[in-house]
Structure formats: C-alpha cells, structure tokens
Amino acid sequence: AQSVTQPDIHITVSEGASLELRCNYSYGATPYLFWYVQSPGQGLQLLLKYFSGDTLVQGIKGFEAEFKRSQSSFNLRKPSVHWSDAAEYFCAVGGVTGGGNKLTFGTGTQLKVEL
Amino acid sequence: NAGVTQTPKFRVLKTGQSMTLLCAQDMNHEYMYWYRQDPGMGLRLIHYSVGEGTTAKGEVPDGYNVSRLKKQNFLLGLESAAPSQTSVYFCASSYVEGAYEQYFGPGTRLTVT
C-alpha cells in the first residue's frame, strides 16, 4: 500500500530564511509525487510535480523539490521564504497502479513565517 | 473557466438529516474525487469516479454515497448524518492521461450537531 509521511507537523521560519519541508513516501512502483499548498479556508493548489526525468523539479512561487529514490524522499525547498508563504503544505504520491489516478496524501506541515 | 466548483460552501446539519454536496468541473476531466479533510489527518479519499456512470470506493466510504450521472458533475450524499461526518469536504478532478495532477475545489465545511 502506498503511504506518505510528513514528519514535521509545524515549522516556523523567519522571513527571508531558507525552508525545507520533508516528505517520505512508500510506493511499490515508480511514484508520481506532488506538493500542494493550502491557504486558510482555501482549496489545494499544486506547487510542483515529479513524474520522471530530472530529479530536481521547479514549481510555482519559487519552490523546488528533489526526488531521491534511494531515500524515498521528495523534500520541498525554497531559498528565501516570504510572509505570504505561510500555509499548510501537503505531499502526495500516486502512480499508474490501482486505477483511477488515486493519490495518497501526507498529514501536512503547517508553515508559520515570522516577520 | 471556473475550474472545480462546490455547492454549498457551508452547511450545518442535525444528526440524522440528509444532504447532497454538488461538485462541478468545466475542464472535461474524466476522473473525479471526493475527499474529507480532518485536522492532523490530511486528505482521505471517500469515493471516486473514472467516468460518467461509474463510481468506486475510496479509503473511507462508509456513510456516504455518490453519483456521476453527467461527466461534469459528481454528487456526494449523506443519508443520515452523524457528528463524525463533521469535516471539510473537497472535490477534485483530473485527466485520464498525461496531466496526472488533481485540481481541487474550494471545499465545503459541514458541521453535524
């Protein structure tokens, strides 16, 4: 069965500091990996995705993530955080097995940005 | 394009009442999904559909029913609401091939008293 672990429930960083959010996954085949962001009271917005190819993927809002197969990880990074990045971030894994393009989500990491 | 829309945005029910949540998408997506979001638990899949007239169970289907009579609409029903169904419900949709990501609606906040 596929699963996603986001070990950090809450993270606080200062504006302008770098950010790394951790994501570890378990999947029996080649995974498709995603990071979504959710602002308060809103739906989920896709930040970036990895299907294949270059293991460092660029997303919107200056975010990037690196797929490391040997570590089963897909950590999200940003070199300089802005106050508007405060939100909840979800990592998700899916793939071609099982049908329906189903995704499994992690429990989320709440990011707080101190000014 | 409106994307994925959900109706209503908020609802309060008494235990035992029934209701239907409506999801609509205008992107001609084949697949549609219903999730619930609870604090500390992320998003959990309730039911999904791989095309008009089809439905399938997800991770937490008990107490919910769904229907996909039209490609653009996916309905989630609660026949007899329980306090445990207090949650935020999200609908999503995706293409079959290629663009694999799911597109989400704004959510419906449901409270069952």
PDB file of C-alpha atoms in Angstrom:
ATOM      1  CA  ALA A   1       0.000   0.000   0.000  1.00  0.00           C
ATOM      2  CA  GLN A   2       1.192   3.491  -0.722  1.00  0.00           C
ATOM      3  CA  SER A   3       1.806   5.958   2.069  1.00  0.00           C
ATOM      4  CA  VAL A   4       3.302   9.377   2.707  1.00  0.00           C
ATOM      5  CA  THR A   5       4.977  10.651   5.859  1.00  0.00           C
ATOM      6  CA  GLN A   6       5.475  14.302   6.619  1.00  0.00           C
ATOM      7  CA  PRO A   7       7.388  14.192   9.903  1.00  0.00           C
ATOM      8  CA  ASP A   8       7.068  17.881  10.746  1.00  0.00           C
ATOM      9  CA  ILE A   9       3.585  18.945  11.834  1.00  0.00           C
ATOM     10  CA  HIS A  10       4.572  22.584  12.390  1.00  0.00           C
ATOM     11  CA  ILE A  11       7.557  24.596  11.171  1.00  0.00           C
ATOM     12  CA  THR A  12       8.361  28.230  11.943  1.00  0.00           C
ATOM     13  CA  VAL A  13      10.887  30.195   9.914  1.00  0.00           C
ATOM     14  CA  SER A  14      11.846  33.840   9.709  1.00  0.00           C
ATOM     15  CA  GLU A  15      11.046  35.784   6.587  1.00  0.00           C
ATOM     16  CA  GLY A  16      13.996  35.622   4.225  1.00  0.00           C
ATOM     17  CA  ALA A  17      15.307  32.370   5.677  1.00  0.00           C
ATOM     18  CA  SER A  18      15.547  29.159   3.699  1.00  0.00           C
ATOM     19  CA  LEU A  19      12.965  26.428   4.011  1.00  0.00           C
ATOM     20  CA  GLU A  20      12.943  22.668   3.665  1.00  0.00           C
ATOM     21  CA  LEU A  21       9.834  20.560   4.223  1.00  0.00           C
ATOM     22  CA  ARG A  22      10.352  16.835   4.443  1.00  0.00           C
ATOM     23  CA  CYS A  23       8.353  14.137   2.687  1.00  0.00           C
ATOM     24  CA  ASN A  24       8.983  10.398   2.675  1.00  0.00           C
ATOM     25  CA  TYR A  25       6.887   8.009   0.655  1.00  0.00           C
ATOM     26  CA  SER A  26       6.260   4.317   0.255  1.00  0.00           C
ATOM     27  CA  TYR A  27       5.177   3.056  -3.142  1.00  0.00           C
ATOM     28  CA  GLY A  28       5.622  -0.258  -4.878  1.00  0.00           C
ATOM     29  CA  ALA A  29       6.425   1.074  -8.321  1.00  0.00           C
ATOM     30  CA  THR A  30       7.675   4.264  -9.919  1.00  0.00           C
ATOM     31  CA  PRO A  31       5.932   7.005  -7.973  1.00  0.00           C
ATOM     32  CA  TYR A  32       4.342  10.192  -9.158  1.00  0.00           C
ATOM     33  CA  LEU A  33       4.964  12.829  -6.494  1.00  0.00           C
ATOM     34  CA  PHE A  34       3.265  16.117  -5.791  1.00  0.00           C
ATOM     35  CA  TRP A  35       3.398  19.063  -3.432  1.00  0.00           C
ATOM     36  CA  TYR A  36       0.234  21.055  -2.816  1.00  0.00           C
ATOM     37  CA  VAL A  37      -0.277  24.214  -0.766  1.00  0.00           C
ATOM     38  CA  GLN A  38      -3.424  25.183   1.108  1.00  0.00           C
ATOM     39  CA  SER A  39      -4.028  28.696   2.381  1.00  0.00           C
ATOM     40  CA  PRO A  40      -6.563  29.114   5.217  1.00  0.00           C
ATOM     41  CA  GLY A  41     -10.119  28.486   4.050  1.00  0.00           C
ATOM     42  CA  GLN A  42      -8.992  27.593   0.538  1.00  0.00           C
ATOM     43  CA  GLY A  43      -8.672  24.519  -1.612  1.00  0.00           C
ATOM     44  CA  LEU A  44      -5.383  22.885  -2.561  1.00  0.00           C
ATOM     45  CA  GLN A  45      -3.133  24.402  -5.198  1.00  0.00           C
ATOM     46  CA  LEU A  46      -0.459  22.413  -6.997  1.00  0.00           C
ATOM     47  CA  LEU A  47       3.073  23.697  -6.352  1.00  0.00           C
ATOM     48  CA  LEU A  48       5.020  21.135  -8.379  1.00  0.00           C
ATOM     49  CA  LYS A  49       5.082  17.542  -9.527  1.00  0.00           C
ATOM     50  CA  TYR A  50       7.540  14.803 -10.415  1.00  0.00           C
ATOM     51  CA  PHE A  51       6.769  12.132 -12.970  1.00  0.00           C
ATOM     52  CA  SER A  52      10.134  11.205 -14.445  1.00  0.00           C
ATOM     53  CA  GLY A  53      13.364  12.671 -15.742  1.00  0.00           C
ATOM     54  CA  ASP A  54      15.295  15.359 -13.913  1.00  0.00           C
ATOM     55  CA  THR A  55      15.067  14.664 -10.196  1.00  0.00           C
ATOM     56  CA  LEU A  56      15.125  18.371  -9.310  1.00  0.00           C
ATOM     57  CA  VAL A  57      11.819  19.952 -10.257  1.00  0.00           C
ATOM     58  CA  GLN A  58      10.870  23.581 -10.222  1.00  0.00           C
ATOM     59  CA  GLY A  59       7.449  24.816  -9.257  1.00  0.00           C
ATOM     60  CA  ILE A  60       5.482  27.969  -8.803  1.00  0.00           C
ATOM     61  CA  LYS A  61       6.227  30.695  -6.256  1.00  0.00           C
ATOM     62  CA  GLY A  62       9.971  29.904  -6.257  1.00  0.00           C
ATOM     63  CA  PHE A  63       9.619  26.403  -4.787  1.00  0.00           C
ATOM     64  CA  GLU A  64      11.630  23.372  -5.859  1.00  0.00           C
ATOM     65  CA  ALA A  65      11.757  19.737  -4.801  1.00  0.00           C
ATOM     66  CA  GLU A  66      14.241  16.938  -5.240  1.00  0.00           C
ATOM     67  CA  PHE A  67      13.302  13.305  -5.797  1.00  0.00           C
ATOM     68  CA  LYS A  68      15.725  10.892  -4.130  1.00  0.00           C
ATOM     69  CA  ARG A  69      14.785   7.328  -4.922  1.00  0.00           C
ATOM     70  CA  SER A  70      17.410   5.820  -2.606  1.00  0.00           C
ATOM     71  CA  GLN A  71      15.943   7.717   0.349  1.00  0.00           C
ATOM     72  CA  SER A  72      12.289   7.519  -0.768  1.00  0.00           C
ATOM     73  CA  SER A  73      12.096  11.254  -0.262  1.00  0.00           C
ATOM     74  CA  PHE A  74      10.704  14.256  -2.078  1.00  0.00           C
ATOM     75  CA  ASN A  75      11.623  17.281   0.035  1.00  0.00           C
ATOM     76  CA  LEU A  76      10.328  20.739  -0.775  1.00  0.00           C
ATOM     77  CA  ARG A  77      12.696  23.718  -0.629  1.00  0.00           C
ATOM     78  CA  LYS A  78      12.665  27.464  -1.014  1.00  0.00           C
ATOM     79  CA  PRO A  79      15.789  29.620  -0.669  1.00  0.00           C
ATOM     80  CA  SER A  80      14.062  32.680   0.795  1.00  0.00           C
ATOM     81  CA  VAL A  81      10.649  32.500   2.426  1.00  0.00           C
ATOM     82  CA  HIS A  82       8.107  35.314   2.115  1.00  0.00           C
ATOM     83  CA  TRP A  83       5.395  36.075   4.684  1.00  0.00           C
ATOM     84  CA  SER A  84       2.785  35.072   2.097  1.00  0.00           C
ATOM     85  CA  ASP A  85       4.172  31.507   2.107  1.00  0.00           C
ATOM     86  CA  ALA A  86       2.522  30.860   5.470  1.00  0.00           C
ATOM     87  CA  ALA A  87       0.123  27.999   4.735  1.00  0.00           C
ATOM     88  CA  GLU A  88      -0.250  24.253   5.048  1.00  0.00           C
ATOM     89  CA  TYR A  89       1.745  22.062   2.683  1.00  0.00           C
ATOM     90  CA  PHE A  90       0.807  18.574   1.597  1.00  0.00           C
ATOM     91  CA  CYS A  91       2.944  15.944  -0.099  1.00  0.00           C
ATOM     92  CA  ALA A  92       1.137  13.281  -2.153  1.00  0.00           C
ATOM     93  CA  VAL A  93       2.082  10.112  -4.010  1.00  0.00           C
ATOM     94  CA  GLY A  94       0.317   8.291  -6.808  1.00  0.00           C
ATOM     95  CA  GLY A  95       1.049   6.095  -9.767  1.00  0.00           C
ATOM     96  CA  VAL A  96      -0.315   4.028 -12.593  1.00  0.00           C
ATOM     97  CA  THR A  97      -1.195   1.019 -10.458  1.00  0.00           C
ATOM     98  CA  GLY A  98      -4.617   0.558  -8.914  1.00  0.00           C
ATOM     99  CA  GLY A  99      -6.570   2.617 -11.406  1.00  0.00           C
ATOM    100  CA  GLY A 100      -8.289   5.954 -11.020  1.00  0.00           C
ATOM    101  CA  ASN A 101      -5.132   8.029 -10.650  1.00  0.00           C
ATOM    102  CA  LYS A 102      -5.659   7.935  -6.893  1.00  0.00           C
ATOM    103  CA  LEU A 103      -3.382   9.986  -4.665  1.00  0.00           C
ATOM    104  CA  THR A 104      -2.352   9.351  -1.076  1.00  0.00           C
ATOM    105  CA  PHE A 105      -1.692  12.483   0.930  1.00  0.00           C
ATOM    106  CA  GLY A 106       0.523  13.112   3.921  1.00  0.00           C
ATOM    107  CA  THR A 107      -0.901  14.703   7.041  1.00  0.00           C
ATOM    108  CA  GLY A 108       0.512  18.095   6.150  1.00  0.00           C
ATOM    109  CA  THR A 109       3.058  20.570   7.511  1.00  0.00           C
ATOM    110  CA  GLN A 110       1.840  23.906   8.828  1.00  0.00           C
ATOM    111  CA  LEU A 111       4.302  26.682   7.986  1.00  0.00           C
ATOM    112  CA  LYS A 112       4.434  29.836  10.063  1.00  0.00           C
ATOM    113  CA  VAL A 113       6.558  32.759   8.906  1.00  0.00           C
ATOM    114  CA  GLU A 114       7.865  35.230  11.463  1.00  0.00           C
ATOM    115  CA  LEU A 115       8.405  38.785  10.313  1.00  0.00           C
TER     116      LEU A 115
ATOM    117  CA  ASN B   1     -13.011  28.602 -16.847  1.00  0.00           C
ATOM    118  CA  ALA B   2     -14.436  28.271 -13.358  1.00  0.00           C
ATOM    119  CA  GLY B   3     -12.406  25.081 -12.759  1.00  0.00           C
ATOM    120  CA  VAL B   4     -13.874  22.961  -9.955  1.00  0.00           C
ATOM    121  CA  THR B   5     -16.780  24.444  -8.027  1.00  0.00           C
ATOM    122  CA  GLN B   6     -18.561  23.125  -4.951  1.00  0.00           C
ATOM    123  CA  THR B   7     -22.010  23.851  -3.564  1.00  0.00           C
ATOM    124  CA  PRO B   8     -22.707  24.771  -0.782  1.00  0.00           C
ATOM    125  CA  LYS B   9     -19.712  26.394   0.921  1.00  0.00           C
ATOM    126  CA  PHE B  10     -21.033  25.872   4.440  1.00  0.00           C
ATOM    127  CA  ARG B  11     -23.753  23.712   5.943  1.00  0.00           C
ATOM    128  CA  VAL B  12     -24.964  22.776   9.402  1.00  0.00           C
ATOM    129  CA  LEU B  13     -26.977  19.589   9.822  1.00  0.00           C
ATOM    130  CA  LYS B  14     -28.630  17.885  12.740  1.00  0.00           C
ATOM    131  CA  THR B  15     -27.836  14.236  13.391  1.00  0.00           C
ATOM    132  CA  GLY B  16     -29.938  12.031  11.146  1.00  0.00           C
ATOM    133  CA  GLN B  17     -30.589  14.640   8.467  1.00  0.00           C
ATOM    134  CA  SER B  18     -29.574  14.076   4.879  1.00  0.00           C
ATOM    135  CA  MET B  19     -27.921  16.301   2.320  1.00  0.00           C
ATOM    136  CA  THR B  20     -26.147  16.305  -1.035  1.00  0.00           C
ATOM    137  CA  LEU B  21     -22.953  18.117  -1.916  1.00  0.00           C
ATOM    138  CA  LEU B  22     -22.535  19.090  -5.536  1.00  0.00           C
ATOM    139  CA  CYS B  23     -19.248  19.242  -7.404  1.00  0.00           C
ATOM    140  CA  ALA B  24     -18.979  20.584 -10.943  1.00  0.00           C
ATOM    141  CA  GLN B  25     -15.984  20.887 -13.268  1.00  0.00           C
ATOM    142  CA  ASP B  26     -15.735  22.562 -16.638  1.00  0.00           C
ATOM    143  CA  MET B  27     -12.380  21.122 -17.733  1.00  0.00           C
ATOM    144  CA  ASN B  28     -13.809  17.995 -19.405  1.00  0.00           C
ATOM    145  CA  HIS B  29     -11.960  15.824 -16.888  1.00  0.00           C
ATOM    146  CA  GLU B  30     -12.728  12.133 -16.891  1.00  0.00           C
ATOM    147  CA  TYR B  31     -11.866  11.404 -13.263  1.00  0.00           C
ATOM    148  CA  MET B  32     -13.464  12.979 -10.190  1.00  0.00           C
ATOM    149  CA  TYR B  33     -12.902  12.509  -6.457  1.00  0.00           C
ATOM    150  CA  TRP B  34     -14.394  13.315  -3.066  1.00  0.00           C
ATOM    151  CA  TYR B  35     -12.105  13.782  -0.049  1.00  0.00           C
ATOM    152  CA  ARG B  36     -12.617  14.729   3.542  1.00  0.00           C
ATOM    153  CA  GLN B  37     -10.077  16.755   5.490  1.00  0.00           C
ATOM    154  CA  ASP B  38      -9.791  16.474   9.240  1.00  0.00           C
ATOM    155  CA  PRO B  39      -7.179  18.116  11.488  1.00  0.00           C
ATOM    156  CA  GLY B  40      -3.968  16.112  11.653  1.00  0.00           C
ATOM    157  CA  MET B  41      -5.207  13.520   9.160  1.00  0.00           C
ATOM    158  CA  GLY B  42      -4.568  15.124   5.793  1.00  0.00           C
ATOM    159  CA  LEU B  43      -6.988  14.327   2.993  1.00  0.00           C
ATOM    160  CA  ARG B  44      -8.688  10.962   2.829  1.00  0.00           C
ATOM    161  CA  LEU B  45     -10.431   9.660  -0.272  1.00  0.00           C
ATOM    162  CA  ILE B  46     -14.129   8.886   0.184  1.00  0.00           C
ATOM    163  CA  HIS B  47     -15.261   7.858  -3.314  1.00  0.00           C
ATOM    164  CA  TYR B  48     -14.086   8.456  -6.839  1.00  0.00           C
ATOM    165  CA  SER B  49     -15.280   8.082 -10.406  1.00  0.00           C
ATOM    166  CA  VAL B  50     -13.355   7.169 -13.548  1.00  0.00           C
ATOM    167  CA  GLY B  51     -16.099   8.295 -15.908  1.00  0.00           C
ATOM    168  CA  GLU B  52     -19.754   9.111 -16.351  1.00  0.00           C
ATOM    169  CA  GLY B  53     -21.929   6.453 -14.754  1.00  0.00           C
ATOM    170  CA  THR B  54     -19.099   4.914 -12.711  1.00  0.00           C
ATOM    171  CA  THR B  55     -18.231   5.158  -9.024  1.00  0.00           C
ATOM    172  CA  ALA B  56     -15.794   3.363  -6.737  1.00  0.00           C
ATOM    173  CA  LYS B  57     -14.995   3.308  -3.024  1.00  0.00           C
ATOM    174  CA  GLY B  58     -12.008   5.048  -1.589  1.00  0.00           C
ATOM    175  CA  GLU B  59     -10.391   4.811   1.809  1.00  0.00           C
ATOM    176  CA  VAL B  60     -13.329   5.987   3.974  1.00  0.00           C
ATOM    177  CA  PRO B  61     -16.604   5.318   2.080  1.00  0.00           C
ATOM    178  CA  ASP B  62     -18.904   4.316   4.948  1.00  0.00           C
ATOM    179  CA  GLY B  63     -21.874   6.619   5.475  1.00  0.00           C
ATOM    180  CA  TYR B  64     -21.553   8.257   2.044  1.00  0.00           C
ATOM    181  CA  ASN B  65     -22.992   7.614  -1.397  1.00  0.00           C
ATOM    182  CA  VAL B  66     -22.064   9.181  -4.732  1.00  0.00           C
ATOM    183  CA  SER B  67     -23.415   9.507  -8.227  1.00  0.00           C
ATOM    184  CA  ARG B  68     -21.929  10.609 -11.557  1.00  0.00           C
ATOM    185  CA  LEU B  69     -24.874  10.958 -13.918  1.00  0.00           C
ATOM    186  CA  LYS B  70     -23.155  13.634 -16.003  1.00  0.00           C
ATOM    187  CA  LYS B  71     -19.466  13.842 -16.799  1.00  0.00           C
ATOM    188  CA  GLN B  72     -19.127  17.313 -15.343  1.00  0.00           C
ATOM    189  CA  ASN B  73     -20.918  16.624 -12.034  1.00  0.00           C
ATOM    190  CA  PHE B  74     -20.101  14.427  -9.061  1.00  0.00           C
ATOM    191  CA  LEU B  75     -22.553  14.326  -6.146  1.00  0.00           C
ATOM    192  CA  LEU B  76     -21.770  13.258  -2.594  1.00  0.00           C
ATOM    193  CA  GLY B  77     -24.699  12.237  -0.398  1.00  0.00           C
ATOM    194  CA  LEU B  78     -25.060  11.752   3.308  1.00  0.00           C
ATOM    195  CA  GLU B  79     -28.229   9.763   4.004  1.00  0.00           C
ATOM    196  CA  SER B  80     -28.193  10.037   7.799  1.00  0.00           C
ATOM    197  CA  ALA B  81     -25.609  12.487   9.023  1.00  0.00           C
ATOM    198  CA  ALA B  82     -23.544  11.738  12.134  1.00  0.00           C
ATOM    199  CA  PRO B  83     -21.304  14.052  14.195  1.00  0.00           C
ATOM    200  CA  SER B  84     -18.296  12.016  12.970  1.00  0.00           C
ATOM    201  CA  GLN B  85     -19.001  13.386   9.499  1.00  0.00           C
ATOM    202  CA  THR B  86     -18.228  16.925  10.623  1.00  0.00           C
ATOM    203  CA  SER B  87     -15.384  17.814   8.287  1.00  0.00           C
ATOM    204  CA  VAL B  88     -14.286  19.864   5.316  1.00  0.00           C
ATOM    205  CA  TYR B  89     -15.113  18.141   2.046  1.00  0.00           C
ATOM    206  CA  PHE B  90     -13.100  18.673  -1.114  1.00  0.00           C
ATOM    207  CA  CYS B  91     -13.882  17.654  -4.632  1.00  0.00           C
ATOM    208  CA  ALA B  92     -11.157  17.192  -7.229  1.00  0.00           C
ATOM    209  CA  SER B  93     -10.867  16.194 -10.859  1.00  0.00           C
ATOM    210  CA  SER B  94      -8.149  15.064 -13.244  1.00  0.00           C
ATOM    211  CA  TYR B  95      -7.454  13.967 -16.798  1.00  0.00           C
ATOM    212  CA  VAL B  96      -7.011  10.322 -17.595  1.00  0.00           C
ATOM    213  CA  GLU B  97      -3.605  10.528 -19.189  1.00  0.00           C
ATOM    214  CA  GLY B  98      -0.720  12.961 -19.227  1.00  0.00           C
ATOM    215  CA  ALA B  99      -1.535  15.757 -16.788  1.00  0.00           C
ATOM    216  CA  TYR B 100      -1.890  13.494 -13.789  1.00  0.00           C
ATOM    217  CA  GLU B 101      -2.406  16.057 -11.061  1.00  0.00           C
ATOM    218  CA  GLN B 102      -5.748  16.642  -9.422  1.00  0.00           C
ATOM    219  CA  TYR B 103      -7.452  20.018  -9.461  1.00  0.00           C
ATOM    220  CA  PHE B 104      -9.316  20.926  -6.299  1.00  0.00           C
ATOM    221  CA  GLY B 105     -12.451  22.850  -5.492  1.00  0.00           C
ATOM    222  CA  PRO B 106     -12.674  25.392  -2.657  1.00  0.00           C
ATOM    223  CA  GLY B 107     -14.269  22.987  -0.182  1.00  0.00           C
ATOM    224  CA  THR B 108     -17.492  22.629   1.805  1.00  0.00           C
ATOM    225  CA  ARG B 109     -17.403  22.993   5.573  1.00  0.00           C
ATOM    226  CA  LEU B 110     -20.009  20.671   7.105  1.00  0.00           C
ATOM    227  CA  THR B 111     -20.951  20.627  10.764  1.00  0.00           C
ATOM    228  CA  VAL B 112     -23.221  17.917  12.159  1.00  0.00           C
ATOM    229  CA  THR B 113     -24.685  18.658  15.595  1.00  0.00           C
TER     230      THR B 113
END
